[in-house]
Short mmCIF file of C-alpha atoms and ligand atoms in Angstrom, two decimals:
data_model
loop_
_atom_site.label_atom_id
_atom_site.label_comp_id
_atom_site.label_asym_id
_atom_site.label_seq_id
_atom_site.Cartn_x
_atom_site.Cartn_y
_atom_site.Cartn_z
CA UNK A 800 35.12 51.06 32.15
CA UNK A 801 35.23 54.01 29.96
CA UNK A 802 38.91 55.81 29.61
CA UNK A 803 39.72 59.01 27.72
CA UNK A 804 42.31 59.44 25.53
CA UNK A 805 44.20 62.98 25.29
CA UNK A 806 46.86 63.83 22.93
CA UNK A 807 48.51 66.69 24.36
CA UNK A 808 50.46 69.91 22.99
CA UNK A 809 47.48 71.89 22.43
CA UNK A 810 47.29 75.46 23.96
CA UNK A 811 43.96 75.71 25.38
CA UNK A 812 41.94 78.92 24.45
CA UNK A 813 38.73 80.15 24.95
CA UNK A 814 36.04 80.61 27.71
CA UNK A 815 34.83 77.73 30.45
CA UNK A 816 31.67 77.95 32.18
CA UNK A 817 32.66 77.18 35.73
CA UNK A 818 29.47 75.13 37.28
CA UNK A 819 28.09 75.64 40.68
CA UNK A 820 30.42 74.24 43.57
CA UNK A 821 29.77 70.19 44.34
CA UNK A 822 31.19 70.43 47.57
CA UNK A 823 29.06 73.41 48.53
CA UNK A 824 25.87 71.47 47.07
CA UNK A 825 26.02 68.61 48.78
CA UNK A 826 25.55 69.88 52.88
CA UNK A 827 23.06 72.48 50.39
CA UNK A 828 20.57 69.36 49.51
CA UNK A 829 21.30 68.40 53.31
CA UNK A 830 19.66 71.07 55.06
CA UNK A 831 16.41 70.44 53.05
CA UNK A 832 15.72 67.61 55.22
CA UNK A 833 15.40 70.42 58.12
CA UNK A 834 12.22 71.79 56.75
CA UNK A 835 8.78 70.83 55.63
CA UNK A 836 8.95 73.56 53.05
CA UNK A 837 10.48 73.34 49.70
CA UNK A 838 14.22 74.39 49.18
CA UNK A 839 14.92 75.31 45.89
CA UNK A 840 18.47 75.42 44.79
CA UNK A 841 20.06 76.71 41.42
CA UNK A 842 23.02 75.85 39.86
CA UNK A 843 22.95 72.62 41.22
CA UNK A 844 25.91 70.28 39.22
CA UNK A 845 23.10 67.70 39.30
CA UNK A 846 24.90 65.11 36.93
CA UNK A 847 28.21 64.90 38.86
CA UNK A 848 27.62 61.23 40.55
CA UNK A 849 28.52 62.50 43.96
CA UNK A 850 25.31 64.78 43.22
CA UNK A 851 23.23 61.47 42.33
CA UNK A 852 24.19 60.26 45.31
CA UNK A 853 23.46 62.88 47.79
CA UNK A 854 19.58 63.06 45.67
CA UNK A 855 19.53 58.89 46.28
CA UNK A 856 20.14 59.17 49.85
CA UNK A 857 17.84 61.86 50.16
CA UNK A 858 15.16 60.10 48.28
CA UNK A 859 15.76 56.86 50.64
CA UNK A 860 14.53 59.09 53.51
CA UNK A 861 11.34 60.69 51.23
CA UNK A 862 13.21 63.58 50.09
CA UNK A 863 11.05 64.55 46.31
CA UNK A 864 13.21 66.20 44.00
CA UNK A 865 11.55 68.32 41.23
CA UNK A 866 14.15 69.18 38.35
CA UNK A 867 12.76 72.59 37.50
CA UNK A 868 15.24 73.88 34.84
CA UNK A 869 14.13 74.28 31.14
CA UNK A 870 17.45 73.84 29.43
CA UNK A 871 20.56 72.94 31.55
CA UNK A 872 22.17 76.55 31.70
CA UNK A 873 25.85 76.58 29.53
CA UNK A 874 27.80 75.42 33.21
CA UNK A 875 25.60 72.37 32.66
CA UNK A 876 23.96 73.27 36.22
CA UNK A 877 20.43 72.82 37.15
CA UNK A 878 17.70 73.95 39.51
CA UNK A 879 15.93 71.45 41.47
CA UNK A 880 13.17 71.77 43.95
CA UNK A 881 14.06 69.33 47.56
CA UNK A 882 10.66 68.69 49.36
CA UNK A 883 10.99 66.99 52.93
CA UNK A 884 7.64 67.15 53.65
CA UNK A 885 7.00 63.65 54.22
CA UNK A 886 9.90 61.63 55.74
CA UNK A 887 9.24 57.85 55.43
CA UNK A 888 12.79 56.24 57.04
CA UNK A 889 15.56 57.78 58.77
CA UNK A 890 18.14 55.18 58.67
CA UNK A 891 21.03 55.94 55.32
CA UNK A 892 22.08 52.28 54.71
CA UNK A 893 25.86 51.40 54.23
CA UNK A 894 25.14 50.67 50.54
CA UNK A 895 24.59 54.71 50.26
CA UNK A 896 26.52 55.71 52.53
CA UNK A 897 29.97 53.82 51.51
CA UNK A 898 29.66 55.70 48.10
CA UNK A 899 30.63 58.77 49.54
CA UNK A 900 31.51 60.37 53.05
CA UNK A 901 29.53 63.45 52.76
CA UNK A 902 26.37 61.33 52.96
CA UNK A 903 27.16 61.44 56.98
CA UNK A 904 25.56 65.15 56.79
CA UNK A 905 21.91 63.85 56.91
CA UNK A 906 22.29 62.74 60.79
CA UNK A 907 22.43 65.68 62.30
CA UNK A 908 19.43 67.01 59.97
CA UNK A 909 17.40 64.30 60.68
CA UNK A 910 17.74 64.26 64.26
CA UNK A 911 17.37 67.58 65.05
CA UNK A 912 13.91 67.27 63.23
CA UNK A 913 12.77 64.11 63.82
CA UNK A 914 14.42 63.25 67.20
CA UNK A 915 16.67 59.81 65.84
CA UNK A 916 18.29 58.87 62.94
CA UNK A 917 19.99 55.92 62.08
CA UNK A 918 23.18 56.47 59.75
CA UNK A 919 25.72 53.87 58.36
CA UNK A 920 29.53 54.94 59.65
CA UNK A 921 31.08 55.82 55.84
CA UNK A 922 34.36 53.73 56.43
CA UNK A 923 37.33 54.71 55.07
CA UNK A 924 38.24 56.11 51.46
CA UNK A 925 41.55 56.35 48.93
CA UNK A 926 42.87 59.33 50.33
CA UNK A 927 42.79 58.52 54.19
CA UNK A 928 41.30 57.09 57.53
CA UNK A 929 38.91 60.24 56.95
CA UNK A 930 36.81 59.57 60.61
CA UNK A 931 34.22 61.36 61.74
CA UNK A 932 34.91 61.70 65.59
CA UNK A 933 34.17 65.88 65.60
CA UNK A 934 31.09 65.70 63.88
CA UNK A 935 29.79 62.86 66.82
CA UNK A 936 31.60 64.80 69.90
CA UNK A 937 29.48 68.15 68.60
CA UNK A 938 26.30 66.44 68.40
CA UNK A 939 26.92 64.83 71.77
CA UNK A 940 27.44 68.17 73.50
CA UNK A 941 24.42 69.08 71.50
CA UNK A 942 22.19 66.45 73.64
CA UNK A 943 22.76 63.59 71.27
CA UNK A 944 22.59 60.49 72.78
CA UNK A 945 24.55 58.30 70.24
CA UNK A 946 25.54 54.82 70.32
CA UNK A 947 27.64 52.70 67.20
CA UNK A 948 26.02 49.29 66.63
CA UNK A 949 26.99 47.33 63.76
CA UNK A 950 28.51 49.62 62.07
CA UNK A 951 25.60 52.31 62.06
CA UNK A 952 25.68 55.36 64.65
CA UNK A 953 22.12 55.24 66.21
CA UNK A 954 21.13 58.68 67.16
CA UNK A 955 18.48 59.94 69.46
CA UNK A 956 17.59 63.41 70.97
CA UNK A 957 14.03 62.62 72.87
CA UNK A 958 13.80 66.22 73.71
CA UNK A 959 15.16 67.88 70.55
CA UNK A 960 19.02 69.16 70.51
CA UNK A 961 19.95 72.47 72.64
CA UNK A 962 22.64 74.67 71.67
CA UNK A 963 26.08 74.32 73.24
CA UNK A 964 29.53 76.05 72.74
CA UNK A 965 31.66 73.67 70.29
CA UNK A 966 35.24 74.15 70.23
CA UNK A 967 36.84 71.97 67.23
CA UNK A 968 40.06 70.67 68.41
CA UNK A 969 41.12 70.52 64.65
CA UNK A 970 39.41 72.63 61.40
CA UNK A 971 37.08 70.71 60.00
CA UNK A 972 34.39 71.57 56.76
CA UNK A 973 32.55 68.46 57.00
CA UNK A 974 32.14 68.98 61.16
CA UNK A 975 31.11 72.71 60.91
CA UNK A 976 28.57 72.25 58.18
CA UNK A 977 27.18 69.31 60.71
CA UNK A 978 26.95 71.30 63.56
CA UNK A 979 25.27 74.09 61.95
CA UNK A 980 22.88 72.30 60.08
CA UNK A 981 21.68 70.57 63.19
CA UNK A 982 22.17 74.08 65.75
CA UNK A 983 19.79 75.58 62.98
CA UNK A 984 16.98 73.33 64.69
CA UNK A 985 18.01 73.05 68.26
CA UNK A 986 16.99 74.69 71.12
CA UNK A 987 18.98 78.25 72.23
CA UNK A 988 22.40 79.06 71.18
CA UNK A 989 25.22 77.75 69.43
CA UNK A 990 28.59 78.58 69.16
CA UNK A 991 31.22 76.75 67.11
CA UNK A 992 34.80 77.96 67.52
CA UNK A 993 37.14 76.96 65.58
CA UNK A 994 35.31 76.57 62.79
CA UNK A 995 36.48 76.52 58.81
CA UNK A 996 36.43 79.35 56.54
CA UNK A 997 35.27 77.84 53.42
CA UNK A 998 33.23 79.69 50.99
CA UNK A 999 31.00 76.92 50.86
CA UNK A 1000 30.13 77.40 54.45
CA UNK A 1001 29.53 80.86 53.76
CA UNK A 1002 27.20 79.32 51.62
CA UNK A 1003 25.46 77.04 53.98
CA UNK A 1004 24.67 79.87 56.26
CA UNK A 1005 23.19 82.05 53.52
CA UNK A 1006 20.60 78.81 52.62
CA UNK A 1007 19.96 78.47 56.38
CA UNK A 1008 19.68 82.28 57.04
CA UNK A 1009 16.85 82.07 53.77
CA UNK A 1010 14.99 79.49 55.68
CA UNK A 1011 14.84 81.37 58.80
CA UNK A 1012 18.06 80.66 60.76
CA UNK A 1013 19.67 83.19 62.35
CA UNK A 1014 24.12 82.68 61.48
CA UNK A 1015 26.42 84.87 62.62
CA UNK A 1016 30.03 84.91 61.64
CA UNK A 1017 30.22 82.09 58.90
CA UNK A 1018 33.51 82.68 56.85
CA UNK A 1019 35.48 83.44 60.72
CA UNK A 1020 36.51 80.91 63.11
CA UNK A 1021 33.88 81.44 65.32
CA UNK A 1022 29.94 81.11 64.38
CA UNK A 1023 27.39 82.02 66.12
CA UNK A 1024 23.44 80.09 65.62
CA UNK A 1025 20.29 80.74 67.34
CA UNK A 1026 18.23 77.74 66.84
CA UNK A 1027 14.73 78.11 65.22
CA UNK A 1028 11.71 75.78 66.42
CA UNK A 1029 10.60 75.90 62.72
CA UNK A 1030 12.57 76.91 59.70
CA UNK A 1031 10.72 77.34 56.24
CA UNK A 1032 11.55 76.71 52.44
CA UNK A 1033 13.38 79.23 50.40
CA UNK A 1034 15.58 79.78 47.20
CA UNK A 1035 19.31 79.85 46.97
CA UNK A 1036 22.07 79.62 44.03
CA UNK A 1037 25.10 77.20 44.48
CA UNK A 1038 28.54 79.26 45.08
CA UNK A 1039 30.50 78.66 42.17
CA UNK A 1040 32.91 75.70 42.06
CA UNK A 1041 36.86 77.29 43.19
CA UNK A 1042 38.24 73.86 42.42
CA UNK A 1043 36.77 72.95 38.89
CA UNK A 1044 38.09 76.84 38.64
CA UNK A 1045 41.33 76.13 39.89
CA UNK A 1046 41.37 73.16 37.95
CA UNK A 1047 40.78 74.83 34.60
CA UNK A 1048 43.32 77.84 35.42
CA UNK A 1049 45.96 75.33 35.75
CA UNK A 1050 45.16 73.34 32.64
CA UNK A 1051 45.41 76.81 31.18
CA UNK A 1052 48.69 77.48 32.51
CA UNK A 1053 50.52 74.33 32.02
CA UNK A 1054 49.69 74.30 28.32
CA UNK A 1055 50.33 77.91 27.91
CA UNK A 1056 47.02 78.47 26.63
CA UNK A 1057 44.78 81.92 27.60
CA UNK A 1058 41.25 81.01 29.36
CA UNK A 1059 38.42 83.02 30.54
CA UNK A 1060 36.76 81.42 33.39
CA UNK A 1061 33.33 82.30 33.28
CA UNK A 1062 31.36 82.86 36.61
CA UNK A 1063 33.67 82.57 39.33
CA UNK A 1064 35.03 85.68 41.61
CA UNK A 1065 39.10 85.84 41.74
CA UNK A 1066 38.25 85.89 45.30
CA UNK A 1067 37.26 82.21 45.58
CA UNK A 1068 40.69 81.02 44.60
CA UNK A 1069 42.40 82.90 46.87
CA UNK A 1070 45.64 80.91 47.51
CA UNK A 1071 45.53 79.03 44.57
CA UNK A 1072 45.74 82.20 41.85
CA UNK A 1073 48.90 83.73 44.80
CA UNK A 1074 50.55 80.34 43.45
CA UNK A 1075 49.95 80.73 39.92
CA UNK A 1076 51.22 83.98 40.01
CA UNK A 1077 54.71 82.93 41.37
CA UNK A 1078 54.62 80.52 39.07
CA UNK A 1079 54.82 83.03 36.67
CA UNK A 1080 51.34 82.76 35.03
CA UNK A 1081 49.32 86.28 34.43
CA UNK A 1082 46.20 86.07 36.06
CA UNK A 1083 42.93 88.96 35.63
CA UNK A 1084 39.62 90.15 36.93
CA UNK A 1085 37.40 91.52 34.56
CA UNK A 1086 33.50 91.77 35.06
CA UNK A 1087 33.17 88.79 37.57
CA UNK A 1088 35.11 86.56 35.11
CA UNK A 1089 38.70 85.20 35.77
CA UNK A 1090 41.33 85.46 32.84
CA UNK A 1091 45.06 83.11 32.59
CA UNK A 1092 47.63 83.43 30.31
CA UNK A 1093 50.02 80.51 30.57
CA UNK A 1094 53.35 82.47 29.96
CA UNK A 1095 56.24 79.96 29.11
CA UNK A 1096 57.33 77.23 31.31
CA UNK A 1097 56.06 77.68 34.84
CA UNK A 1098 58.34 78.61 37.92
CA UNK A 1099 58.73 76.40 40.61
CA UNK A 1100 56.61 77.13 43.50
CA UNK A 1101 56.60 75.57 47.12
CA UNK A 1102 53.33 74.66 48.24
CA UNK A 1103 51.53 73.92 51.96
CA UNK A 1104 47.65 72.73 51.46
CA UNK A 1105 45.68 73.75 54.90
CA UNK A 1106 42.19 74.80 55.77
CA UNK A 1107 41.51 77.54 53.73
CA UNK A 1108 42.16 80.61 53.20
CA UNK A 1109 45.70 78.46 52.31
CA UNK A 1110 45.66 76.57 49.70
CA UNK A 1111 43.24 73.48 49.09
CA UNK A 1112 44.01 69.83 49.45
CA UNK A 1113 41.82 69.67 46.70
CA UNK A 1114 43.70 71.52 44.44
CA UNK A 1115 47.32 70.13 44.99
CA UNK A 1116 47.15 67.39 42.58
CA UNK A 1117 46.73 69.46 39.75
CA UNK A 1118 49.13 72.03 40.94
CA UNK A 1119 51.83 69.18 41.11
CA UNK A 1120 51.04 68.16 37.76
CA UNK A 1121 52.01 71.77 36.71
CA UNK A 1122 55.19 71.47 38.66
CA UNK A 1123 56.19 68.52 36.89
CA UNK A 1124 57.35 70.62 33.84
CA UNK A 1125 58.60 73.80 36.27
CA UNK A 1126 61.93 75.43 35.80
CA UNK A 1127 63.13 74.80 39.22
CA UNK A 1128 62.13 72.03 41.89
CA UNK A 1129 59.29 72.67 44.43
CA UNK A 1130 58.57 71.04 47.36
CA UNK A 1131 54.75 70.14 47.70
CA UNK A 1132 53.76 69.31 51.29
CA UNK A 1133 50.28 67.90 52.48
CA UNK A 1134 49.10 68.60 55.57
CA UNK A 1135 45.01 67.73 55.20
CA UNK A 1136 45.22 64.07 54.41
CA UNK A 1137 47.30 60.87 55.05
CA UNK A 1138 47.65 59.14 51.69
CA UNK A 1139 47.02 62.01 48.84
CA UNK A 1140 50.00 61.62 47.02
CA UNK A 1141 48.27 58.58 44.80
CA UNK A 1142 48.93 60.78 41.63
CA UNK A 1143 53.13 60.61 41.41
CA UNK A 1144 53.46 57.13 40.37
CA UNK A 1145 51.26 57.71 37.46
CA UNK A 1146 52.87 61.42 36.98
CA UNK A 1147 56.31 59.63 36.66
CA UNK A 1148 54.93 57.13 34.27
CA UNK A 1149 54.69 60.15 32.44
CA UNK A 1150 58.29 61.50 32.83
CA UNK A 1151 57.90 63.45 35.88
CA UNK A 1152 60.60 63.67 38.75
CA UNK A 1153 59.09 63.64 42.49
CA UNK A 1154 60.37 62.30 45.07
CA UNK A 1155 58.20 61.41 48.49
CA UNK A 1156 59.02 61.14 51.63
CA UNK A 1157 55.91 61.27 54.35
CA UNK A 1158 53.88 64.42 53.68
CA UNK A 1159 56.61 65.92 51.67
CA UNK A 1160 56.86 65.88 47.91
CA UNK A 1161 59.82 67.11 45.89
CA UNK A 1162 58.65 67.71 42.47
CA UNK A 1163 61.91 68.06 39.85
CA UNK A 1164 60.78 69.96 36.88
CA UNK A 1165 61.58 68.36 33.85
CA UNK A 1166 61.22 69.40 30.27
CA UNK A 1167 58.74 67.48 28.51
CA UNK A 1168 56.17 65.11 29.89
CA UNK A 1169 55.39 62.28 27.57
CA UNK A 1170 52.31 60.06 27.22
CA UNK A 1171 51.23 57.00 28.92
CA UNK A 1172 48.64 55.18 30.17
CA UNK A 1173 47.40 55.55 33.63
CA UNK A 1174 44.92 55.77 36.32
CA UNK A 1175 44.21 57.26 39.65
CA UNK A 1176 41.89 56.32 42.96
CA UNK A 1177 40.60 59.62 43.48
CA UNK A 1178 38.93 62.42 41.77
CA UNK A 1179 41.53 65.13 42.02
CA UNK A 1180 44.32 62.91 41.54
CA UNK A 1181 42.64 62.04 38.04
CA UNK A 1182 42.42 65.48 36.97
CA UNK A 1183 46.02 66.12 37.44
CA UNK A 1184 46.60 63.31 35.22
CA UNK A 1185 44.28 65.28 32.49
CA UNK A 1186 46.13 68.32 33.54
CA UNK A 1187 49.78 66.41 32.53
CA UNK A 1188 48.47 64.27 29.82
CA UNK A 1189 47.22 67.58 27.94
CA UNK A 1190 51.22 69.23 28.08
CA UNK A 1191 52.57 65.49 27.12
CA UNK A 1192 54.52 65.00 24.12
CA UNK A 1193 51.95 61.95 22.70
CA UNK A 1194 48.72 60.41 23.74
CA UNK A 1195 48.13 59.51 26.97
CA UNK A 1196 44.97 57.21 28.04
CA UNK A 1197 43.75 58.20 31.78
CA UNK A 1198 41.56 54.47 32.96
CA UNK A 1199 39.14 54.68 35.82
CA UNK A 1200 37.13 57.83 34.47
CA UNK A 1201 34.19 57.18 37.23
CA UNK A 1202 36.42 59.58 39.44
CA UNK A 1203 36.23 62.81 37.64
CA UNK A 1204 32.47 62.03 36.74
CA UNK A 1205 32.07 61.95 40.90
CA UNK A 1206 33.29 65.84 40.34
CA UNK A 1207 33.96 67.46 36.63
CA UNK A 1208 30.62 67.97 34.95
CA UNK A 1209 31.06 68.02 31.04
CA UNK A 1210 34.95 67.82 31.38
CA UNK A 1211 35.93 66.38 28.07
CA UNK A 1212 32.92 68.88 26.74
CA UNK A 1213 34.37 72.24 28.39
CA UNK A 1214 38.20 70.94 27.49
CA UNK A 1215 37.35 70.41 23.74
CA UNK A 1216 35.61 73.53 23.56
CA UNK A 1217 39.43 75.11 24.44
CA UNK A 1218 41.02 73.47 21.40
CA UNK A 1219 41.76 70.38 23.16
CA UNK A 1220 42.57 67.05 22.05
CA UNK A 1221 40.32 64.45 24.16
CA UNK A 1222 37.72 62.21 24.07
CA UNK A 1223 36.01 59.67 26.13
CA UNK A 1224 36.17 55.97 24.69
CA UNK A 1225 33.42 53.85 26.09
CA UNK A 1226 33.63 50.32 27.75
C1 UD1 C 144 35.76 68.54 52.68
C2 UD1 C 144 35.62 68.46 51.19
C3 UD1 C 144 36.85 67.80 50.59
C4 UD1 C 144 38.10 68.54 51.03
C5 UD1 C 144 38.16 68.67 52.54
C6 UD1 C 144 39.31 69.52 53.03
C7 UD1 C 144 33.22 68.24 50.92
C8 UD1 C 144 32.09 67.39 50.54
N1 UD1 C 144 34.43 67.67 50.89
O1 UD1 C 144 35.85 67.21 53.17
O2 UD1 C 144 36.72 67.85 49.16
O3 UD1 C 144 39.23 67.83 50.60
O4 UD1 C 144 36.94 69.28 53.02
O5 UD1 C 144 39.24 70.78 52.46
O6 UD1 C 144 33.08 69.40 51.21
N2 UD1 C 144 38.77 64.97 60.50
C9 UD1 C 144 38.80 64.29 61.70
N3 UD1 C 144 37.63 64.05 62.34
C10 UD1 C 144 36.43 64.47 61.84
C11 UD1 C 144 36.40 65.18 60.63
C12 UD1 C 144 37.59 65.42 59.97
O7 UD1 C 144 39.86 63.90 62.18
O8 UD1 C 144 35.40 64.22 62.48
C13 UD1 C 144 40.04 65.25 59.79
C14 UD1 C 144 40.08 64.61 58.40
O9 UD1 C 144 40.50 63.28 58.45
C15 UD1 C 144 41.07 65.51 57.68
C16 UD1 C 144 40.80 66.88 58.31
O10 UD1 C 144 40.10 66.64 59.52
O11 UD1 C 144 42.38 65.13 57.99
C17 UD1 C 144 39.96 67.81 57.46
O12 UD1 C 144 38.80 67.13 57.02
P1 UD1 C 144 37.44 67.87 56.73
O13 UD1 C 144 37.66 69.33 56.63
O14 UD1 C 144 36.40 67.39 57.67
O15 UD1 C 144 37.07 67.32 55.27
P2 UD1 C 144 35.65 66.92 54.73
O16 UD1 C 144 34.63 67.85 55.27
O17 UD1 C 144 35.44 65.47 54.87
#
């Protein structure tokens, strides 16, 4: 299992090409499966494995993927070309699906196309129970007749899906990019109320408006679909990625380093630049880049992750790591997951004071970090380990690098290009 090895005390400096937004590409490559045409989508972080995996599933069901990019552009995105013109098999097997949980989004497209899919329950994951009860309940009330047999939902609509009004007892991303995908198709209106925020679902409705949907109100809680009884293929760049952003502008930060983040609007990171700001680091627009100046030892900031616009699950990880070496203590709270506070027992391996109790981290800033070697069981909880390991007095060695591969294209690539010291030692 390949590792990489960081020696830290390097300032980073220079300019990282932020890559199109994973999270937004995934539901993206989904909604191909709702047309016959082809949907072409740029920007595409195509070698990230949770991209792989979403093109394998895809692929299982007939899905051809053209890679139509010369050179990968300098994010190390690409464009590729999704046909769905010929679907052989709409079951996703477990072996797929267990890989990763947003593979669940291909139910709703396949059955509000082709009348019944067949799609392996995902099963739990590191970070939580993580079920999928809203996404089921809206397709239900959507005419979905769904039973769960052996560990597989088996989905049928025999006279297509018809719209319905959706009220999410809870915010969900995964459950409103469902919904839509599958009210794109369906007969009449849909309303979803309730429903997240997240760029990336602004994003969804701008592919699905470009194939002939009509969306109303994606980035409010309440959105608004007319169903189409054909939708057509079209061409759409990936949103840029706000947490390999985020991720970067803290790595800045903590090592007190000045970066230019390259193609990503200050607006994206929202909560997560309000933070770095208290924390005392200078943060700038200029021409649709981002600009941080780490500026001495960060203050300590309290932190609640929620749906967004507040600040990301996905991002507090990394923003621990940065309170680890705070002037102050902070108190990190986490309100999106069970079980995402896998990170402090490798953070204090490296020095750091945090104590847990439930959702509730106290994070004691200390002043030095030192090197050690550790691992994490999730993707963002990995990265905050970079993040720490590259302000550590020493070399640290981060095992299990499969996890930021899932989600960081080109990491160690974009990282030395800064000034820092890391590389990736195979086997
Ligand atoms: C997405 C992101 C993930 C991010 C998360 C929260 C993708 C591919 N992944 O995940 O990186 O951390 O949003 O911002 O976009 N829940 C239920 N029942 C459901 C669905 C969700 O109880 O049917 C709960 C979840 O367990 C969790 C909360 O709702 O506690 C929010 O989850 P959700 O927004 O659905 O996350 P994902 O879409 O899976």
């Amino acid at each position: 299992m390949d590792r990489l090895r960081i020696r830290g005390g390097k300032p980073l400096q220079g300019s990282v090409p932020i890559g199109g937004a994973k999270n937004a590409a995934l539901p993206l490559m989904a909604a191909s499966l709702l047309t016959a045409g082809t949907v072409t989508l740029s920007n595409v972080p195509a070698t990230l494995v949770d991209i792989k995996t979403m093109r394998d599933i895809l692929s299982a069901h007939g899905v051809e993927f053209a890679d139509v990019t010369g050179a990968p552009a300098r994010n190390g995105c690409r464009t590729l070309a999704l046909s769905a013109h010929t679907i052989t098999n709409t079951t996703a097997d477990y072996e797929l699906v267990r890989r990763m949980r947003a593979s669940v989004l291909v139910l709703g497209p396949l059955l509000a196309r082709f009348g019944k899919a067949r799609v392996s329950l995902p099963g739990g994951c590191a970070i939580g129970t993580r079920p999928i009860n809203l996404h089921l309940v809206g397709l239900q009330a959507m005419g979905a007749e769904l039973e769960i047999a052996d560990g597989y939902v088996e989905a049928a609509a025999p006279h297509g899906l018809h719209g319905a009004v959706v009220r999410f007892p809870s915010v969900s991303v995964g459950a409103t990019e469902h919904l839509m995908m599958a009210a794109a198709l369906a007969q009449g209106e849909t309303v979803l109320e309730n429903a997240a925020l997240e760029p990336e679902i602004i994003d969804l409705a701008k592919l699905l408006q470009a194939m002939g949907a009509s969306v109303f109100g994606a980035g409010t809680s309440r959105i608004v679909i007319q169903g189409a009884a054909e939708l057509h293929g079209a061409t759409h760049r990936v949103v840029a990625d706000r947490i390999e952003a985020g991720t970067y502008a803290v790595a800045g930060a903590i090592t007190g380093g000045q970066l230019e983040l390259e193609g990503v609007s200050i607006e994206l990171l929202g909560a997560v630049i309000d933070s770095l700001r208290s924390a005392g680091v200078e943060v700038r627009a200029e021409s649709g880049n981002v600009w941080i100046w780490g500026n001495g030892r960060p203050k300590a900031v309290d932190i609640t992750t929620a749906p967004f616009p507040a600040f990301p699950t996905d991002m507090q990880a990394q923003m621990m790591a940065l309170m680890t070496v705070a002037d102050g203590s902070s108190v990190i709270t986490e309100t999106i997951f069970e079980n995402r506070f896998m990170h402090v027992p490798e953070l204090a391996r490296m020095g750091a004071n945090i104590t847990v109790k439930g959702n509730t981290a106290v994070v004691r800033g200390v002043t030095a970090l030192k090197g050690a070697p550790v691992m994490a069981t999730d993707l963002r909880a990995s990265v905050s380990l970079v993040i720490a390991a590259l302000v550590a007095n020493g070399e640290t060695v981060v095992n299990r690098v499969y996890h930021l591969d899932r989600g960081y294209e080109r990491l160690v690539e974009k990282l030395s290009a800064c000034g820092a010291d890391i590389e990736r030692l195979a086997g």
